[in-house]
Coordinates of C-alpha atoms and ligand atoms in Angstrom, one line a residue:
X1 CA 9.0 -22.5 18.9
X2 CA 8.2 -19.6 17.4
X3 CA 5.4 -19.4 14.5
X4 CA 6.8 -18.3 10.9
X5 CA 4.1 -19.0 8.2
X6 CA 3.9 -17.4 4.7
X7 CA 1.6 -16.1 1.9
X8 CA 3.4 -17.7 -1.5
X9 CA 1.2 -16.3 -4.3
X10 CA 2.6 -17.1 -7.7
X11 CA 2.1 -13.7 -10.0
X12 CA 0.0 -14.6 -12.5
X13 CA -3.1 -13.1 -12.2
X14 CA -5.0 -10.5 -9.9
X15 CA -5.5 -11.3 -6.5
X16 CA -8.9 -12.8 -5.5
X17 CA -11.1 -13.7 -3.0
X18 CA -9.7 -16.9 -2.2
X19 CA -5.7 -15.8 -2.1
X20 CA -6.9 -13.2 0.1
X21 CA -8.3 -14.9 2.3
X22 CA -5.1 -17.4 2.4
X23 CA -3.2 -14.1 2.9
X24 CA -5.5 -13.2 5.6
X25 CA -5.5 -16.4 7.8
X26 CA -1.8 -16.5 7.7
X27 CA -1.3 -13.3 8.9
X28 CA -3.9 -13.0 11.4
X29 CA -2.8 -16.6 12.8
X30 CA 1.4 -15.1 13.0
X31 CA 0.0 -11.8 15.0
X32 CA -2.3 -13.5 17.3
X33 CA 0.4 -16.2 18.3
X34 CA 3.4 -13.9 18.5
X35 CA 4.8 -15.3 15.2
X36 CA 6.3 -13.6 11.6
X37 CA 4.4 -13.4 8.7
X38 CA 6.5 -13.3 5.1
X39 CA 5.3 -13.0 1.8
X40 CA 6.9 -14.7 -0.9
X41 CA 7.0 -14.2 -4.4
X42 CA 6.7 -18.0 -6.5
X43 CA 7.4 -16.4 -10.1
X44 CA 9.2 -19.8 -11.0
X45 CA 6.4 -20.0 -14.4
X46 CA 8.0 -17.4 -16.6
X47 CA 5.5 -17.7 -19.0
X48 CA 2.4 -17.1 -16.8
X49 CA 4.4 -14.5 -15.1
X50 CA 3.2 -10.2 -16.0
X51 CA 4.3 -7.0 -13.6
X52 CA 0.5 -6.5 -13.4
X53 CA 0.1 -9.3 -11.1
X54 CA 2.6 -8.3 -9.2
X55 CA 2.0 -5.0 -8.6
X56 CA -1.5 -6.0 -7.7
X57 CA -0.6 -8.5 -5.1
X58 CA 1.5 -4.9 -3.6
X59 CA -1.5 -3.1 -3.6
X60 CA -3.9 -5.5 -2.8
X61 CA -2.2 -6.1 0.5
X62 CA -1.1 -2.5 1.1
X63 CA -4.5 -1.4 0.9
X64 CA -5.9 -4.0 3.1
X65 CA -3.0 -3.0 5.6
X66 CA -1.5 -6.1 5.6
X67 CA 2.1 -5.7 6.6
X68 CA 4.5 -8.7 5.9
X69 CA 7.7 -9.2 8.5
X70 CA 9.8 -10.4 5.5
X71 CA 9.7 -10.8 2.0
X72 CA 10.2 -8.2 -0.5
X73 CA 10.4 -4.4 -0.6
X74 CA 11.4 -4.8 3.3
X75 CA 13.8 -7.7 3.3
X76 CA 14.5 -10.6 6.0
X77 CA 16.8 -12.9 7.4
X78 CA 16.4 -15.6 4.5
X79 CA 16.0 -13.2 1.4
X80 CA 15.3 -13.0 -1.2
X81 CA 12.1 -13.7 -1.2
X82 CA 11.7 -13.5 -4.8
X83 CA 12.0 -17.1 -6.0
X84 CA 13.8 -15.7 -9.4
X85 CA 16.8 -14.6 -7.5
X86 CA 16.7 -17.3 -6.0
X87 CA 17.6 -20.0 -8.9
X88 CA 21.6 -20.8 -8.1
X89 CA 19.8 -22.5 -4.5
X90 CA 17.1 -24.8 -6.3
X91 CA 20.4 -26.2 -8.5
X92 CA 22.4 -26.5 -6.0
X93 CA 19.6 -28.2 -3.8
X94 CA 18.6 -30.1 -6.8
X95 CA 22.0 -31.4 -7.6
X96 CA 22.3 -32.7 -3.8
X97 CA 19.5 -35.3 -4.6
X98 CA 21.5 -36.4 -7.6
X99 CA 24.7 -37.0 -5.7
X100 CA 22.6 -39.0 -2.9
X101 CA 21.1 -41.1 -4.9
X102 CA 17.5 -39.3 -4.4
X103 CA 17.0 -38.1 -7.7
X104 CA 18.4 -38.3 -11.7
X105 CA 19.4 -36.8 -14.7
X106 CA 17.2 -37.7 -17.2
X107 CA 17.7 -36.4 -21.0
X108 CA 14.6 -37.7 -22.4
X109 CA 13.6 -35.7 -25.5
X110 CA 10.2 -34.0 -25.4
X111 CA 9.6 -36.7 -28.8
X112 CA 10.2 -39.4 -26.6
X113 CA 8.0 -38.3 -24.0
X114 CA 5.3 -37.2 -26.2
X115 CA 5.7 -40.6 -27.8
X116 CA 5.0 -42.1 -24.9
X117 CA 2.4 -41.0 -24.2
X118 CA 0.2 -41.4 -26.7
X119 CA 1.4 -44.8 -26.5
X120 CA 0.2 -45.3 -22.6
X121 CA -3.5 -43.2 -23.6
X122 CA -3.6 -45.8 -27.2
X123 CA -2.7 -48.6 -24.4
X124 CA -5.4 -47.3 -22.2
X125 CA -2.4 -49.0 -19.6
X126 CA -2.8 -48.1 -16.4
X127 CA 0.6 -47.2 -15.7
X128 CA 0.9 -43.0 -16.9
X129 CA 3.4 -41.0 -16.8
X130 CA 7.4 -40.9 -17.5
X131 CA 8.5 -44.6 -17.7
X132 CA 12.0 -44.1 -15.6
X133 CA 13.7 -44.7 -18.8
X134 CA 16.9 -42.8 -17.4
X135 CA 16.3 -43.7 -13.7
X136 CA 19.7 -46.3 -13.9
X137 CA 22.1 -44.5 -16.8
X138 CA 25.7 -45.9 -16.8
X139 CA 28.2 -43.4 -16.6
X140 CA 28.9 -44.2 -20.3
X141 CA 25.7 -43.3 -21.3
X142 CA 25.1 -39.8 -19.7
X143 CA 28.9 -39.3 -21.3
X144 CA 27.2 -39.9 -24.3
X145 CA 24.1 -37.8 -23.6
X146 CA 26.5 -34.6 -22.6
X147 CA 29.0 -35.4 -25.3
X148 CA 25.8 -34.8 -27.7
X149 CA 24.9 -31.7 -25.7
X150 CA 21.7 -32.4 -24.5
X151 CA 20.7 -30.9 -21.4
X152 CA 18.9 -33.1 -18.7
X153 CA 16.0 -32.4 -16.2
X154 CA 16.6 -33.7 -12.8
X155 CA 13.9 -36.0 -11.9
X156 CA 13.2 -37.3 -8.4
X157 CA 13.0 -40.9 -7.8
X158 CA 9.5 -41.5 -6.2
X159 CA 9.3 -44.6 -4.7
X160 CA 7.5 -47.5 -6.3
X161 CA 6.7 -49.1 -2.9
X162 CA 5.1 -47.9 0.3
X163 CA 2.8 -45.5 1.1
X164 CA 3.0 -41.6 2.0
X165 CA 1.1 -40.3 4.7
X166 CA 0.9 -36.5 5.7
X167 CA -1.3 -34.7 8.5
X168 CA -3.0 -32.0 8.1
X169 CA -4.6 -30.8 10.9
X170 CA -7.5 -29.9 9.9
X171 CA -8.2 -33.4 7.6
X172 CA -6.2 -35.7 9.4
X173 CA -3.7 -38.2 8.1
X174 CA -3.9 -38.0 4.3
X175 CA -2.1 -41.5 2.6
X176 CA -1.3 -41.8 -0.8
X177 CA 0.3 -45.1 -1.8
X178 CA 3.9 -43.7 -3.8
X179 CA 2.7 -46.1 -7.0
X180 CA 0.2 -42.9 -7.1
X181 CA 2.4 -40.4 -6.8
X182 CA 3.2 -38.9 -9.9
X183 CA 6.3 -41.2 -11.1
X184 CA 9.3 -39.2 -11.1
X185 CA 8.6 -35.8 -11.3
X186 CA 10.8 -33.0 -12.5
X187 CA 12.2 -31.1 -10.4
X188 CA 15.2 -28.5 -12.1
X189 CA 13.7 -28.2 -15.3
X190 CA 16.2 -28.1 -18.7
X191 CA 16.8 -24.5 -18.3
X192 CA 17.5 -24.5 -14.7
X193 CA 14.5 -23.7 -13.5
X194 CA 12.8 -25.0 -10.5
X195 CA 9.3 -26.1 -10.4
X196 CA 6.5 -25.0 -7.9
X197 CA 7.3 -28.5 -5.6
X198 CA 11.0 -28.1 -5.5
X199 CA 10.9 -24.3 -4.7
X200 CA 8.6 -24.1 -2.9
X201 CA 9.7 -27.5 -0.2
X202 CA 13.6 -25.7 -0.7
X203 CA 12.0 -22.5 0.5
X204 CA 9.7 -23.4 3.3
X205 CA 12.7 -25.3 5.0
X206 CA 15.1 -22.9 4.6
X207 CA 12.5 -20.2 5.4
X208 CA 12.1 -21.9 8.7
X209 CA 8.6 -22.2 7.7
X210 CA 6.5 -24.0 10.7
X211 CA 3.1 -24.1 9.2
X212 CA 1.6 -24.2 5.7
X213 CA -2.2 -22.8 5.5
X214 CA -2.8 -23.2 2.1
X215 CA -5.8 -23.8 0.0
X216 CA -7.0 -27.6 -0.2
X217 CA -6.5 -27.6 -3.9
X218 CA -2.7 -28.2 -2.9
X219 CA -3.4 -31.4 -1.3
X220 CA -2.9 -33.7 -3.9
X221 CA 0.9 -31.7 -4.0
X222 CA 1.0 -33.1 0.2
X223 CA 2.6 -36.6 -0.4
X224 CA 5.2 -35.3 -2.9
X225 CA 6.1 -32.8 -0.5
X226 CA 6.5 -35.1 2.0
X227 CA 9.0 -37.5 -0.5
X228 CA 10.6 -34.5 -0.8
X229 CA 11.1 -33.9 2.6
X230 CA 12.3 -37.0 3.1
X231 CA 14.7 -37.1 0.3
X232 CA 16.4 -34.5 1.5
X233 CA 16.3 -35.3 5.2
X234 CA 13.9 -32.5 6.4
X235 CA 11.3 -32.0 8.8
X236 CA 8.1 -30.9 6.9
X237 CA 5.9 -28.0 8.8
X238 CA 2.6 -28.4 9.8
X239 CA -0.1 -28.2 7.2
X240 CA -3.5 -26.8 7.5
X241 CA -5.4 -26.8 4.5
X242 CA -7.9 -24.5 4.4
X243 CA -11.7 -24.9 3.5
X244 CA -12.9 -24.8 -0.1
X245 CA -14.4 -20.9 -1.2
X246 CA -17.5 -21.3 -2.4
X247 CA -20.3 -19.6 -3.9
X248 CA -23.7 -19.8 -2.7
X249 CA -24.7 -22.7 -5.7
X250 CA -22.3 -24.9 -3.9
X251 CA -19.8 -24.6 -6.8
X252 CA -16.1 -23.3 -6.4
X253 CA -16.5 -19.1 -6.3
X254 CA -15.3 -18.2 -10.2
X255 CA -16.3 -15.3 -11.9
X256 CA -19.7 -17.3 -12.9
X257 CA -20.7 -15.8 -9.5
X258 CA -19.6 -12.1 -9.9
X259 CA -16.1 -10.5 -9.4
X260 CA -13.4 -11.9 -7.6
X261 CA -10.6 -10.1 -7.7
X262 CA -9.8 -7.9 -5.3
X263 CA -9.2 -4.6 -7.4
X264 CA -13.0 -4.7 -9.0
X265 CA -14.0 -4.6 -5.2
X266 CA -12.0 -2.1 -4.9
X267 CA -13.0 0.1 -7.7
X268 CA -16.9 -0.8 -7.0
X269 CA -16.1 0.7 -4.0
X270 CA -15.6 -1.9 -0.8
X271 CA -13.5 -0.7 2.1
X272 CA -11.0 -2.8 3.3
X273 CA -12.3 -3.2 6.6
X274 CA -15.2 -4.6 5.6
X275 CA -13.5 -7.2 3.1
X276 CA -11.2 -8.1 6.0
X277 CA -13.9 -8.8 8.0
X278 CA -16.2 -10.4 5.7
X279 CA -13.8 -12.8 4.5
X280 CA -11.6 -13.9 7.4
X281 CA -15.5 -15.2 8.7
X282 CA -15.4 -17.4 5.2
X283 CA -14.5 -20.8 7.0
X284 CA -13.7 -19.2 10.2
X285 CA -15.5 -17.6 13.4
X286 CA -14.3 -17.1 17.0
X287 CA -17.7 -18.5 18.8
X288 CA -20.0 -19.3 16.2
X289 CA -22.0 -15.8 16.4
X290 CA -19.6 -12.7 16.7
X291 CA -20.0 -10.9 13.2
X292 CA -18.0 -7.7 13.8
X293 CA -14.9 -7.9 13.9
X294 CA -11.7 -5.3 13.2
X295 CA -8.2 -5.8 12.1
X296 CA -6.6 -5.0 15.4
X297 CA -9.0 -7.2 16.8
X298 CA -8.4 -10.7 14.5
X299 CA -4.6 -10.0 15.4
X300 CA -5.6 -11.2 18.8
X301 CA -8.2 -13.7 18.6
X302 CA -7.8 -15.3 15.4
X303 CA -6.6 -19.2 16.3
X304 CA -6.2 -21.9 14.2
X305 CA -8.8 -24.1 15.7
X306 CA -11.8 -22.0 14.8
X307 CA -10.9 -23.0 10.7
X308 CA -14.1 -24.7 9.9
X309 CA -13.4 -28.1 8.0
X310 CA -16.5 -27.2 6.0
X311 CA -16.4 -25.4 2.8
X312 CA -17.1 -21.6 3.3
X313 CA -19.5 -19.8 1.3
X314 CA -19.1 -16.5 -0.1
X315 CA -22.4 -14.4 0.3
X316 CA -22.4 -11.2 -2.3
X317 CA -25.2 -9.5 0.1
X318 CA -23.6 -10.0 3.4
X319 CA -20.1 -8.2 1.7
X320 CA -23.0 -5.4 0.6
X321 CA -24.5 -5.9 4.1
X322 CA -21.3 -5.8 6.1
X323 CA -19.6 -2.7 3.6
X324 CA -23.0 -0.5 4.4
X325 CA -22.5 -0.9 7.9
X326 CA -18.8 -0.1 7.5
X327 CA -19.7 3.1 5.5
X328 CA -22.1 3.9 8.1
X329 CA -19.2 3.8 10.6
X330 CA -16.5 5.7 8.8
X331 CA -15.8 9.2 9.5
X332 CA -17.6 11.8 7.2
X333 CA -14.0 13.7 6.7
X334 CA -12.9 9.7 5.6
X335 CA -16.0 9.6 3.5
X336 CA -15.5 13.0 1.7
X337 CA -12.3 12.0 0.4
X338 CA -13.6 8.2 0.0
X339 CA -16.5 9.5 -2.6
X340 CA -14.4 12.1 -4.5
X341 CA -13.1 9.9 -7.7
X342 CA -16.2 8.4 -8.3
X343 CA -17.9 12.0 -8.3
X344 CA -14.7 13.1 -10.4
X345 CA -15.0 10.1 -12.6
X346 CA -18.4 10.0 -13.6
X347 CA -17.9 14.2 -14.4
X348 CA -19.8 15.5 -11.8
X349 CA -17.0 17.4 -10.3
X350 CA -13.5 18.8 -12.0
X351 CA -10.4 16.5 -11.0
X352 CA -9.1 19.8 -8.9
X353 CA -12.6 20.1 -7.5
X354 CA -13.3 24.4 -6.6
X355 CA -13.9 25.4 -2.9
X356 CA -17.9 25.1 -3.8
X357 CA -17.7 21.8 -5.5
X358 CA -15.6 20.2 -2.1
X359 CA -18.8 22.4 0.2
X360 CA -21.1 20.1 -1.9
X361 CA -19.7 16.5 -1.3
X362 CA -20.0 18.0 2.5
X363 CA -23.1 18.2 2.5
X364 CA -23.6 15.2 0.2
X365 CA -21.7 12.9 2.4
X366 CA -24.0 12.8 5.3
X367 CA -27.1 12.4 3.5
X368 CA -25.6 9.8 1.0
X369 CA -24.3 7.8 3.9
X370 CA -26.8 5.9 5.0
X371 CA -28.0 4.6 1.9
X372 CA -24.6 3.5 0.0
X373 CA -23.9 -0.2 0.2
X374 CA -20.6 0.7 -1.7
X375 CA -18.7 4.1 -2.4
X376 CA -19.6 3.8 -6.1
X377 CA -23.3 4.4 -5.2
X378 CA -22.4 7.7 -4.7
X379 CA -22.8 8.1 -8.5
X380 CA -26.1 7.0 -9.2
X381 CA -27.7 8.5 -5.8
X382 CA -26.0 12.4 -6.3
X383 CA -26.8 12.5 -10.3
X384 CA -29.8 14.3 -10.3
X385 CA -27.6 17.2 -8.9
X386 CA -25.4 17.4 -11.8
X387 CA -27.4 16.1 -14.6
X388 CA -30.7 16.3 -15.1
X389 CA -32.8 13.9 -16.9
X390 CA -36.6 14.4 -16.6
X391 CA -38.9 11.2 -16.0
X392 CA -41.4 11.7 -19.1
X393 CA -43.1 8.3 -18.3
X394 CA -46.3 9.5 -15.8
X395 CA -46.1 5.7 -14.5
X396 CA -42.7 6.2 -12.7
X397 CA -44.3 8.7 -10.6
X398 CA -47.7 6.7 -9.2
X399 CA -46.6 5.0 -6.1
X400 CA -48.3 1.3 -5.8
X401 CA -52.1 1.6 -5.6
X402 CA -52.1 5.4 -6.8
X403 CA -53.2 6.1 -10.4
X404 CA -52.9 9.2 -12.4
X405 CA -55.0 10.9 -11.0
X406 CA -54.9 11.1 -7.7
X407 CA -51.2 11.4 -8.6
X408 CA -51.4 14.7 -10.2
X409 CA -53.3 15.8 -7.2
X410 CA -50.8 14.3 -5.1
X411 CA -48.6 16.5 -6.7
X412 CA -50.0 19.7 -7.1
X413 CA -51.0 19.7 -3.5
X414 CA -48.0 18.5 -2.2
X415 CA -46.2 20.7 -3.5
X416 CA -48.1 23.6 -2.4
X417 CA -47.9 22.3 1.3
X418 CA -43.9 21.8 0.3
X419 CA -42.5 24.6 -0.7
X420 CA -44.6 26.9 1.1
X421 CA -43.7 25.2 4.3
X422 CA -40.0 25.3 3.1
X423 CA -40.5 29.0 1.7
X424 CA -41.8 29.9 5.5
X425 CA -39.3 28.1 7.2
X426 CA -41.2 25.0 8.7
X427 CA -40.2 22.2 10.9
X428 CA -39.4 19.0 8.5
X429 CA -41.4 17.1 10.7
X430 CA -44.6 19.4 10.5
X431 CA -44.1 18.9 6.5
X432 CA -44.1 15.7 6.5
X433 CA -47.3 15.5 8.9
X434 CA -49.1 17.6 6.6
X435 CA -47.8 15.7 3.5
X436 CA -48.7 12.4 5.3
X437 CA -52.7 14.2 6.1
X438 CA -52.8 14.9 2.5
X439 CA -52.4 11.2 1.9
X440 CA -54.7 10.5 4.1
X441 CA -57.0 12.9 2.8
X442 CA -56.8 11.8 -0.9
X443 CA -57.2 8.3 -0.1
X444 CA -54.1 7.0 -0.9
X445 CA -50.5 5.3 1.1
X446 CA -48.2 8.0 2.2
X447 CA -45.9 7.2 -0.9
X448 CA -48.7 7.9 -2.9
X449 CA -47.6 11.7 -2.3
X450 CA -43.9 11.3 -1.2
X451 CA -43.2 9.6 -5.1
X452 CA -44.3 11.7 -7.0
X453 CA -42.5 14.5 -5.4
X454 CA -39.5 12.3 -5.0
X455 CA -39.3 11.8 -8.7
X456 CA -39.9 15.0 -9.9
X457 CA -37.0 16.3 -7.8
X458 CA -34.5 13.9 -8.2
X459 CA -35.6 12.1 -11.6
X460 CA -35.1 8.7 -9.5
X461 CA -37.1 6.3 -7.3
X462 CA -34.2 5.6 -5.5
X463 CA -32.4 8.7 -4.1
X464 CA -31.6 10.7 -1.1
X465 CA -34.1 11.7 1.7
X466 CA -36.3 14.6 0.4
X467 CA -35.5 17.4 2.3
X468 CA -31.8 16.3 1.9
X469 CA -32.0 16.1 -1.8
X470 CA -34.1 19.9 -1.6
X471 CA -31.5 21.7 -0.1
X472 CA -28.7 19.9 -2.0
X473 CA -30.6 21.1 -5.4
X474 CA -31.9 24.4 -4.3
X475 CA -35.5 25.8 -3.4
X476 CA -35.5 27.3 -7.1
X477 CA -34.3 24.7 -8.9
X478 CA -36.6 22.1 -6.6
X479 CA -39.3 23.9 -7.8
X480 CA -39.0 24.6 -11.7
X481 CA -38.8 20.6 -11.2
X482 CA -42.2 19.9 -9.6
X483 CA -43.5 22.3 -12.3
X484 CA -42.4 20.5 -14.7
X485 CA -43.7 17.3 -13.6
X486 CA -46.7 18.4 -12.9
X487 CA -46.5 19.5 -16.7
X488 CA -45.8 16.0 -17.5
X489 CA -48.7 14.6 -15.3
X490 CA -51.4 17.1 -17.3
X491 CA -50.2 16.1 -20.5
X492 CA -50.4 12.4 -19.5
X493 CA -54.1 12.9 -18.1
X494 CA -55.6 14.8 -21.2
Ligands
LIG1 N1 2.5 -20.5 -5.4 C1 1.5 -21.3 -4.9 C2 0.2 -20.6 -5.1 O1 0.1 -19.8 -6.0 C3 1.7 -21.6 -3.4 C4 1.0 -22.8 -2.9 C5 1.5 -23.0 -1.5 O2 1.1 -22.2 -0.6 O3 2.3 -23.9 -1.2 O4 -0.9 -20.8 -4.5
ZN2 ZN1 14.6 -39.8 -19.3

C-alpha cells in the first residue's frame, strides 16, 4: 500500500512552530517510505480566513523547500485541494447520511438553541448540548419547516449507546463512550458550509489518505471521526498523534516564550536548514544522539517509530546553537547575499549597493561568520563601520579587574605597539604577543589591554576580531579612534 499522508493547515494565522513541524513529519515520513505528500488547504471558517495566512503557509514551505506531490498551485489526482472549491462534495456527501438514516435536518433556530442552553448551564444538568429536538421530524413537519423557509443544518446522529474506540499508534486505543461524544454535531452548516469534521473525514477518504499525523490537540475530534467513518461505511487511516510542543517551563510553546511563527524566524535571520533540523528533533530522533541532520538526509531515515510519545520541548538556544553552526557551514558567496537586506535595511548600504559597498560585505562576511548566531547580527556586529558612536563612559573600556588607570596605560601603549606594528607590517601573531607582554607587564589579564582597544575601535564590547575590524575600518580611521579614546580616558582620570 502505498503511503499518502497530508499537511491540512486551516489559513488563519501565520505558520508556527508547531504546524511546521506537523508539516515536517508528514513529509519526511512520505519521502523516506516511498509515499506522496499533499498539502491541503481547510479554509472551511470564512470568517477566520485572510490571504495573509495563506500566502504565508506558500512561503513558509517554499522557503523551507518543502515540495508537496499534490495540492495546490501544482494540482493532483483528487483536486482541488482547496476545501472552498470543494463545497458541492461536502452536500452531496452530507445529504447521503440524511438519505441513510445517518444523519438529519434539523431547523432549530439559533433562539432555541441559545435557549437551551442557558437552560442546561441554569440546570447545571449534566446532559449539554443540542437536545435532538429534530432527530425524528414527520414528513409533515419538515413540510412545514421548508414551507416557512427555514433552512436546516444537517446534524449527524451520534449514538447514544456504545463506546468508540480509535488507535493511534502512538497512544494506543483511545475509547470514548458515544454518550460523550458531542450529541449530534453539525455537519453542513445553514449556508452550506461544511465544518472542519465533515471536510476534513470527506477529504481524507476520498484523498486516499492512509495516515493522519496530526497534533494531539485533535484527539478529542478521534471518536467523531471514527462515527463518521462508520456512518458512512469507510475505513478510517491510521492516526499518529504527535507529541505536545512545549516550551522549556513545561507549558504549551505560545508566544509567552518568544516568537513562533515561522516568518519572525525568518526575518531575525534563521536559515532553513537549521529550523528543519532543529525541529524535526522536537519529539523525534533517529538513535537517541545524532544531532546533525540535513533535508536530503531526513528523507531517508526519518520513520514513524522514532516519534517520541513524550512531549518535545522547544529550546530557544539550541535553534541559536544549531543556526550558528549552520552559518558557520554555509558558503561565504551564500552568506554575502544572505547578510545584504539587513545591511540594506538598517542603512548601512544603498538598496543597489556600489561595486565598493558589495567589496565590503566580502570582506565582512568572513570575519562576521563566526560570531552570528543569526543573519540579523550582522547589524549590530558591522555598525561601528557605518556609524559611529563614541563610548564616552571610561567604565565600558576597563576590562574586569582593570581600573582607570592602568586602563589608560593599557591604551596608550597598546596602541603604540598596534599601530606601529600594523604601520611596519607585522605578523598578527607577533602583535598580539607583544600586546599580551604588555599585560603582563602592567599587571593586568590580557583583556585588560585587548578592551580598551576593542572599544575604542569599534564603540562595542562585542564586535569582530581586532585585526578584522582594523582593516575593515582603515589604519586612519582606527587611529583617530584610539586618539579619541584615549582623550576620553584623560579627561575621565583628571
Ligand atoms: N485544519 C486542521 C488544522 O488546522 C487540520 C487538523 C487535521 O490535521 O486533521 O490543524
Ligand atoms: Zn433541531
Amino acid at each position: 500500500m502505498e503511503v499518502r499522508v497530508r499537511y491540512a493547515p486551516s489559513p488563519t494565522g501565520l505558520q508556527h512552530i508547531g504546524g511546521v513541524r506537523t508539516a515536517l513529519f508528514n513529509y519526511f515520513f512520505a519521502r523516506s517510505s516511498g509515499g506522496r505528500f499533499i498539502l491541503r488547504v481547510e479554509d472551511t471558517d470564512r470568517e477566520r480566513y485572510s490571504d495573509e495566512s495563506l500566502d504565508d503557509l506558500y512561503q513558509t514551505l517554499d522557503w523551507l523547500g518543502i515540495k508537496w506531490d499534490e495540492g495546490p498551485v501544482v494540482g493532483g489526482p483528487c483536486g482541488p485541494y482547496i476545501q472552498s472549491e470543494r463545497f458541492e462534495l461536502y452536500r452531496k456527501y452530507a445529504e447521503q447520511l440524511v438519505r441513510d438514516g445517518k444523519a438529519y435536518y434539523c431547523y432549530c433556530s439559533p433562539e432555541r438553541l441559545e435557549k437551551l442552553r442557558a437552560e442546561q448551564v441554569a440546570s447545571k444538568s449534566e446532559y449539554q448540548g443540542y437536545d435532538r429536538h429534530c432527530a425524528d421530524l414527520t414528513d409533515e413537519e419538515r413540510a412545514e419547516y421548508e414551507r416557512q423557509g427555514i433552512k436546516p443544518v444537517i446534524r449527524l446522529k451520534v449514538p447514544t449507546e456504545g463506546k468508540t474506540t480509535f488507535h493511534d499508534i502512538l497512544m494506543g486505543d483511545i475509547t470514548r463512550r458515544n454518550r460523550d461524544v458531542s450529541p449530534d454535531p453539525i455537519l453542513l452548516k445553514s449556508d452550506g458550509f461544511p465544518t472542519y469534521h465533515l471536510a476534513n473525514v470527506i477529504d481524507d477518504h476520498l484523498m486516499g489518505i492512509t495516515h493522519i499525523m496530526r497534533a494531539q490537540e485533535w484527539i478529542p475530534s478521534g471518536p467523531l471521526h471514527i462515527l463518521l467513518y462508520e456512518a458512512f461505511g469507510w475505513e478510517p487511516p491510521v492516526y499518529c498523534h504527535l507529541p505536545m510542543v512545549m516550551g522549556k517551563d513545561g507549558q504549551k510553546l505560545s508566544k509567552r516564550h518568544g516568537s513562533t511563527s515561522l516568518r519572525d524566524f525568518r526575518e531575525k535571520g534563521y536559515l532553513p536548514e537549521a529550523i528543519i533540523n532543529y525541529v524535526t528533533l522536537v519529539g523525534w530522533s533517529l538513535d537517541g544522539s545524532t544531532e546533525f541532520f540535513s533535508k536530503e538526509e531526513l528523507e531517508k531515515c526519518f520513520r514513524i517509530e522514532n516519534i517520541h510519545k513524550a512531549p518535545g520541548v522547544f529550546d530557544y538556544k539550541k535553534l541559536d546553537w544549531f543556526n550558528g553552526y549552520y552559518i558557520r557551514a554555509c558558503e561565504n558567496s551564500r552568506l554575502e547575499e544572505l547578510v545584504l537586506p539587513y545591511l540594506v535595511k538598517a542603512g548601512f548600504i544603498g538598496e543597489n549597493p556600489s561595486e565598493d559597498e558589495l567589496e565590503l560585505v566580502r570582506k565582512l562576511v568572513p570575519a562576521a561568520k563566526e560570531r552570528m548566531k543569526v543573519l540579523s547580527d550582522i547589524v549590530p556586529l558591522s555598525a561601528f563601520i557605518f556609524v559611529d558612536e563614541p563610548v564616552v563612559d571610561a567604565a565600558v573600556y576597563c576590562a574586569k579587574g582593570s581600573d582607570a588607570d592602568n586602563t589608560l596605560s593599557a591604551l596608550e601603549k597598546g596602541s603604540e605597539i598596534l599601530l606601529s606594528g600594523l604601520k611596519e607590517g607585522r605578523e598578527y601573531g607577533k602583535i598580539e604577543e607583544d600586546l599580551s607582554s604588555l599585560a603582563a607587564g602592567l599587571g593586568v589579564k590580557v583583556n585588560g589591554v585587548f578592551q580598551p582597544l576593542r572599544v575604542a575601535i569599534t564603540n562595542s564590547t562585542v564586535s569582530l576580531p581586532l585585526f578584522d575590524s582594523i582593516s575593515l575600518l582603515g589604519l586612519e580611521e582606527t587611529e583617530k579612534r584610539i586618539n579619541r579614546a584615549i582623550g576620553i580616558l584623560e579627561a575621565k582620570n583628571e
